mmCIF file of C-alpha atoms in Angstrom:
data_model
loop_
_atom_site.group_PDB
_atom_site.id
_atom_site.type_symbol
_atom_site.label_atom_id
_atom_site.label_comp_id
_atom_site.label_asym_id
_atom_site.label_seq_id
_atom_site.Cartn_x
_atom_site.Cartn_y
_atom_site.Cartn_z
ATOM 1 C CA UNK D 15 23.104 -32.328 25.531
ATOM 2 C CA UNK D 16 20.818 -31.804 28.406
ATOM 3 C CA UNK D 17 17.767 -34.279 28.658
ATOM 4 C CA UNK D 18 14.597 -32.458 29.179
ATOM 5 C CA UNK D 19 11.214 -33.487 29.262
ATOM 6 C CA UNK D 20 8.125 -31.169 29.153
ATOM 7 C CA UNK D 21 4.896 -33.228 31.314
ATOM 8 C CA UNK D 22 7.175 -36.211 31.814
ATOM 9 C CA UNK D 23 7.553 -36.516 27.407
ATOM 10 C CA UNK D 24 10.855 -36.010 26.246
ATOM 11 C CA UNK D 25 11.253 -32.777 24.115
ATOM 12 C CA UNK D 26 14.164 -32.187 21.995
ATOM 13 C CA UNK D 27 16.241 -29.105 23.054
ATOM 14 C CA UNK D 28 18.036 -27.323 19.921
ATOM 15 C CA UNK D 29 20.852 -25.034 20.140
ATOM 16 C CA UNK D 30 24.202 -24.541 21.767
ATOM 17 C CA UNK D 31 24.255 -26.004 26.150
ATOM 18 C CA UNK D 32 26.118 -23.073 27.742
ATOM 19 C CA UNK D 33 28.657 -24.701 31.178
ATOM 20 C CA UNK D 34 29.817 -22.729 33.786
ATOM 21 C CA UNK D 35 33.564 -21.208 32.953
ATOM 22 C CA UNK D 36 31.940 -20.021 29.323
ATOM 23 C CA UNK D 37 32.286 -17.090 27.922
ATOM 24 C CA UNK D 38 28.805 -15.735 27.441
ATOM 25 C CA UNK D 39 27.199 -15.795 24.247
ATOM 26 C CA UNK D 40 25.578 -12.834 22.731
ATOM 27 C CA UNK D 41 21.978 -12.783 21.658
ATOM 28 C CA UNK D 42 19.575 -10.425 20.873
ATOM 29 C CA UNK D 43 16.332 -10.278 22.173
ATOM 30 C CA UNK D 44 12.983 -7.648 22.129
ATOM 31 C CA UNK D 45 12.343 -5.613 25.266
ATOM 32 C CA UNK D 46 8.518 -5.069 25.853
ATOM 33 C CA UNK D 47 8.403 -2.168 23.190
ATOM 34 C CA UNK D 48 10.116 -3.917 20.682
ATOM 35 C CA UNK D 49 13.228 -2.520 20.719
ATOM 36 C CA UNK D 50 16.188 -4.929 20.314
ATOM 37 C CA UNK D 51 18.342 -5.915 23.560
ATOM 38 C CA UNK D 52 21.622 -7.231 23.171
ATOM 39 C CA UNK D 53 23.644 -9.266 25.669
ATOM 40 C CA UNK D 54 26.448 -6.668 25.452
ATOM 41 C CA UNK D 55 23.972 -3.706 26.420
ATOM 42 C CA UNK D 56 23.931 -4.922 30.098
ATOM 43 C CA UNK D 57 27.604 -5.471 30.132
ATOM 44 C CA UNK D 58 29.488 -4.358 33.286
ATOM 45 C CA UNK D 59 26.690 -5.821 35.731
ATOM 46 C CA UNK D 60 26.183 -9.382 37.172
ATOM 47 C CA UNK D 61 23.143 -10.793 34.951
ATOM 48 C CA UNK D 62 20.737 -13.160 36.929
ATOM 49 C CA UNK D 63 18.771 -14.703 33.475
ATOM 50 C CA UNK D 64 15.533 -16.538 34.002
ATOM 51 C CA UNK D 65 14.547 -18.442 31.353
ATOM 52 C CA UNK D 66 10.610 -19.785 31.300
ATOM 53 C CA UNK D 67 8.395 -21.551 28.898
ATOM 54 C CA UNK D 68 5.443 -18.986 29.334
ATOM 55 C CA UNK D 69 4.928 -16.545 31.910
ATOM 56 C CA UNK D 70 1.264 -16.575 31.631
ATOM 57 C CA UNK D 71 1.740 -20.548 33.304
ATOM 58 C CA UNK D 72 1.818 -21.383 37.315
ATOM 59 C CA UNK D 73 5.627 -21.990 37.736
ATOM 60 C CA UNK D 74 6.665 -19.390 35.055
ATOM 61 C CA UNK D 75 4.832 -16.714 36.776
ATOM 62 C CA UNK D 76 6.130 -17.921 40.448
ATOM 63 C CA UNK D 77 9.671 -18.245 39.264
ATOM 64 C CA UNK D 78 9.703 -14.659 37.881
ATOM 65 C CA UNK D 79 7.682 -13.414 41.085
ATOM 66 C CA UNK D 80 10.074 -14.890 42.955
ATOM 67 C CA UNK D 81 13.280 -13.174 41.380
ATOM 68 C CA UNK D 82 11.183 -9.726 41.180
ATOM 69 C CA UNK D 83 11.566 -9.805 45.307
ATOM 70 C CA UNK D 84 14.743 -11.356 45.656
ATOM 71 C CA UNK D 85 16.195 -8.095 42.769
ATOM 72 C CA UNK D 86 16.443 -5.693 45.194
ATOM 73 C CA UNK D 87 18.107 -7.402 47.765
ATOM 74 C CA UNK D 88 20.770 -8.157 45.235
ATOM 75 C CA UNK D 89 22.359 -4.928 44.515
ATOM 76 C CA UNK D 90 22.400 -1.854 41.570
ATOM 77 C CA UNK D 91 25.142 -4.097 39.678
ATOM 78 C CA UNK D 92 23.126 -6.976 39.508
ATOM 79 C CA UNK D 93 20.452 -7.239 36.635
ATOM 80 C CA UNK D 94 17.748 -9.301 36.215
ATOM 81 C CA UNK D 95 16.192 -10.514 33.209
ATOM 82 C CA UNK D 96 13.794 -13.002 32.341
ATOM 83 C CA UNK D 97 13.427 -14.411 29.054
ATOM 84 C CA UNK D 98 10.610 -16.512 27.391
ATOM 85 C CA UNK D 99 9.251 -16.772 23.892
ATOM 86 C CA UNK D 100 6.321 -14.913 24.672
ATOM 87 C CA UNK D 101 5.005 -11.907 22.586
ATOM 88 C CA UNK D 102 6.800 -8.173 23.878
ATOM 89 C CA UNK D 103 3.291 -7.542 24.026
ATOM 90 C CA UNK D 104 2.063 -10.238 26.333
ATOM 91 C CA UNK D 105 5.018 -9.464 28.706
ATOM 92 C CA UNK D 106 4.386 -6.239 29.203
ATOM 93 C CA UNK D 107 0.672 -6.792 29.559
ATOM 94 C CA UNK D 108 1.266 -9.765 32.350
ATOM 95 C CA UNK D 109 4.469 -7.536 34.086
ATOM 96 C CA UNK D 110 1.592 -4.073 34.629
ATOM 97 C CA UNK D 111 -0.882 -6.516 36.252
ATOM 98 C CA UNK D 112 1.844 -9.171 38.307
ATOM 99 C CA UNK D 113 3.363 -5.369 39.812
ATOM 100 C CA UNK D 114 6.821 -6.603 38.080
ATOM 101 C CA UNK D 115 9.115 -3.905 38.582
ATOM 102 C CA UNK D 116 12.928 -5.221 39.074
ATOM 103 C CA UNK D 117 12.682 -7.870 36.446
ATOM 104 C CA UNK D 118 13.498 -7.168 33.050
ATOM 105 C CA UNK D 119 11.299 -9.467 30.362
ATOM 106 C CA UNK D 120 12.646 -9.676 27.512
ATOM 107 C CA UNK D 121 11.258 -11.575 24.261
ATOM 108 C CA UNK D 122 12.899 -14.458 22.357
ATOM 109 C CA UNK D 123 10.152 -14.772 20.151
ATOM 110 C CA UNK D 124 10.882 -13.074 16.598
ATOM 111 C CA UNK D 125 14.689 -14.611 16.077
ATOM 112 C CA UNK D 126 14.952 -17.392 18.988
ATOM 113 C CA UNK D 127 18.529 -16.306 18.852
ATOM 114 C CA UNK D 128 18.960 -16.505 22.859
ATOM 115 C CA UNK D 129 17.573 -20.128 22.741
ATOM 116 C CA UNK D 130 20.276 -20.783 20.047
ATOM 117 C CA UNK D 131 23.078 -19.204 21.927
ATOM 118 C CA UNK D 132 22.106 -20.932 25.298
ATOM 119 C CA UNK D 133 20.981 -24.440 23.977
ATOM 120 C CA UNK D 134 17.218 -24.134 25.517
ATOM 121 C CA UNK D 135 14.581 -24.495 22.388
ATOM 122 C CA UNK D 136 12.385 -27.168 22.598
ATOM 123 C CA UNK D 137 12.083 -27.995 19.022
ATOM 124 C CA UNK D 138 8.363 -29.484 19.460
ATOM 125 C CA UNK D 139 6.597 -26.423 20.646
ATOM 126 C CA UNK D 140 8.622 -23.480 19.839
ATOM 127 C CA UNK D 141 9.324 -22.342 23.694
ATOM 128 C CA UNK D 142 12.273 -21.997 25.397
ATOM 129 C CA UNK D 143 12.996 -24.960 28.331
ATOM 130 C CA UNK D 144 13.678 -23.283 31.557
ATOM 131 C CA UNK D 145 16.397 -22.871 32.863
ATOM 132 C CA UNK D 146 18.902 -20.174 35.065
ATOM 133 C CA UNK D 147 21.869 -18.587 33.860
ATOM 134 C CA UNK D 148 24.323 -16.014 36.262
ATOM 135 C CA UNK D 149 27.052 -14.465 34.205
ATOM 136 C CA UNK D 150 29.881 -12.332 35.877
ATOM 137 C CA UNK D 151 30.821 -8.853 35.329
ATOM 138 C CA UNK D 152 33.514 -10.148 33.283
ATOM 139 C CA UNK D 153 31.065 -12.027 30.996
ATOM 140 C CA UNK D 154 31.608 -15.320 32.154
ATOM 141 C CA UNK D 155 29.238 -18.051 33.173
ATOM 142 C CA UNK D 156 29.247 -18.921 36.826
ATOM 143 C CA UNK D 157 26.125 -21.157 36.900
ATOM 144 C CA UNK D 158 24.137 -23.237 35.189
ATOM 145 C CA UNK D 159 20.972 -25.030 35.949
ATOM 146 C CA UNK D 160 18.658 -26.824 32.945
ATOM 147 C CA UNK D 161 15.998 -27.980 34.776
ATOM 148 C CA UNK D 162 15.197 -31.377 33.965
ATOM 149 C CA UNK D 163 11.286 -31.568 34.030
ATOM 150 C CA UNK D 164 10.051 -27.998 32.369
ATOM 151 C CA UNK D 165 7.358 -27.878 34.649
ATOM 152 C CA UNK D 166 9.489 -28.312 37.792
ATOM 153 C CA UNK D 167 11.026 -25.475 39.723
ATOM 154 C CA UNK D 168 14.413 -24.075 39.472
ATOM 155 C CA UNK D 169 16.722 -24.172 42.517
ATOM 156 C CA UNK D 170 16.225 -20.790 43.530
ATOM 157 C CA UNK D 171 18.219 -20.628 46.829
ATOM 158 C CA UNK D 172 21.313 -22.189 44.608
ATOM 159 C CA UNK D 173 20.937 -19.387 41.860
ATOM 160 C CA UNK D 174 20.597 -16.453 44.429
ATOM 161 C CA UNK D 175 23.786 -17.559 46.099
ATOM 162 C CA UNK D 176 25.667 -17.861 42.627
ATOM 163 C CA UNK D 177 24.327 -14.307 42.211
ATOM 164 C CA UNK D 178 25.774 -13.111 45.101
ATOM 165 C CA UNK D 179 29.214 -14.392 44.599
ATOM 166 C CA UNK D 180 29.245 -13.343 41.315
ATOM 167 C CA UNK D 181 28.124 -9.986 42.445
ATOM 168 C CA UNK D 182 31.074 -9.581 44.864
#
């Protein structure tokens, strides 16, 4: 399992560590007006998934800032999502005033069942570690990145690029 630590302290991270060649597990998660958002309901497009502790943080709101520009670049079959275990509420409320219009956020909070499925709950403070997923058209998973430190930034030239393979 992959070692994380959250402000240098080791956290424990529960659930199932996702590599790249995997078939992508299904989840479901709540989209900003509750409704429930399966994996399978994006099927058929590349899915860029950003996963953050907290978008109301620094790096959380950078790193789905960051993705919100680099979405249209990426094409119509690409989707991006971002995923934290913040309230539907508090997404939607942070997405209106950060302008977030390319990036879907998505809650984890009621069932945790994307943390399961992708192996990134930290058991001590019910959040999700971050961490980047890109799954194919074809439902499998061409990267993976845990990031070691929570706190730290992903690699976000390395994900775009795994995007853009994936998305050719």
């Amino acid at each position: 399992m992959t070692k994380v630590t959250f402000h240098n302290d080791p956290v424990t991270i529960l659930g199932n560590e996702v590599s790249v060649g995997d078939n992508a597990p299904d989840f479901t998660v709540l989209a900003n007006d509750l409704s429930p958002v399966t994996f399978s309901d994006l099927k058929g497009t590349v899915r860029l998934i950003s996963v953050v502790p907290s978008l109301d943080t620094g790096v959380c709101s950078v790193q789905t800032k960051r993705f919100n520009d680099e979405a249209t670049s990426l094409g119509e079959d690409v989707s991006v999502l971002t995923i934290s275990a913040d309230l539907p509420f508090a997404q939607k409320r942070w997405s209106v005033a950060e302008g977030i219009e390319a990036v879907q956020t998505l809650s984890d909070h009621r069932d945790l069942s994307f943390g399961e499925a992708y192996g990134v709950i930290i058991e001590e403070l019910r959040l999700l570690t971050r961490a980047i997923f890109v799954v194919d058209k074809d439902d499998k998973v061409t990267y993976v990145e845990y990031v070691a430190e929570a706190t730290d930034h992903p690699d976000y030239e390395k994900a775009i690029a795994a995007v853009k393979t994936a998305a050719k």
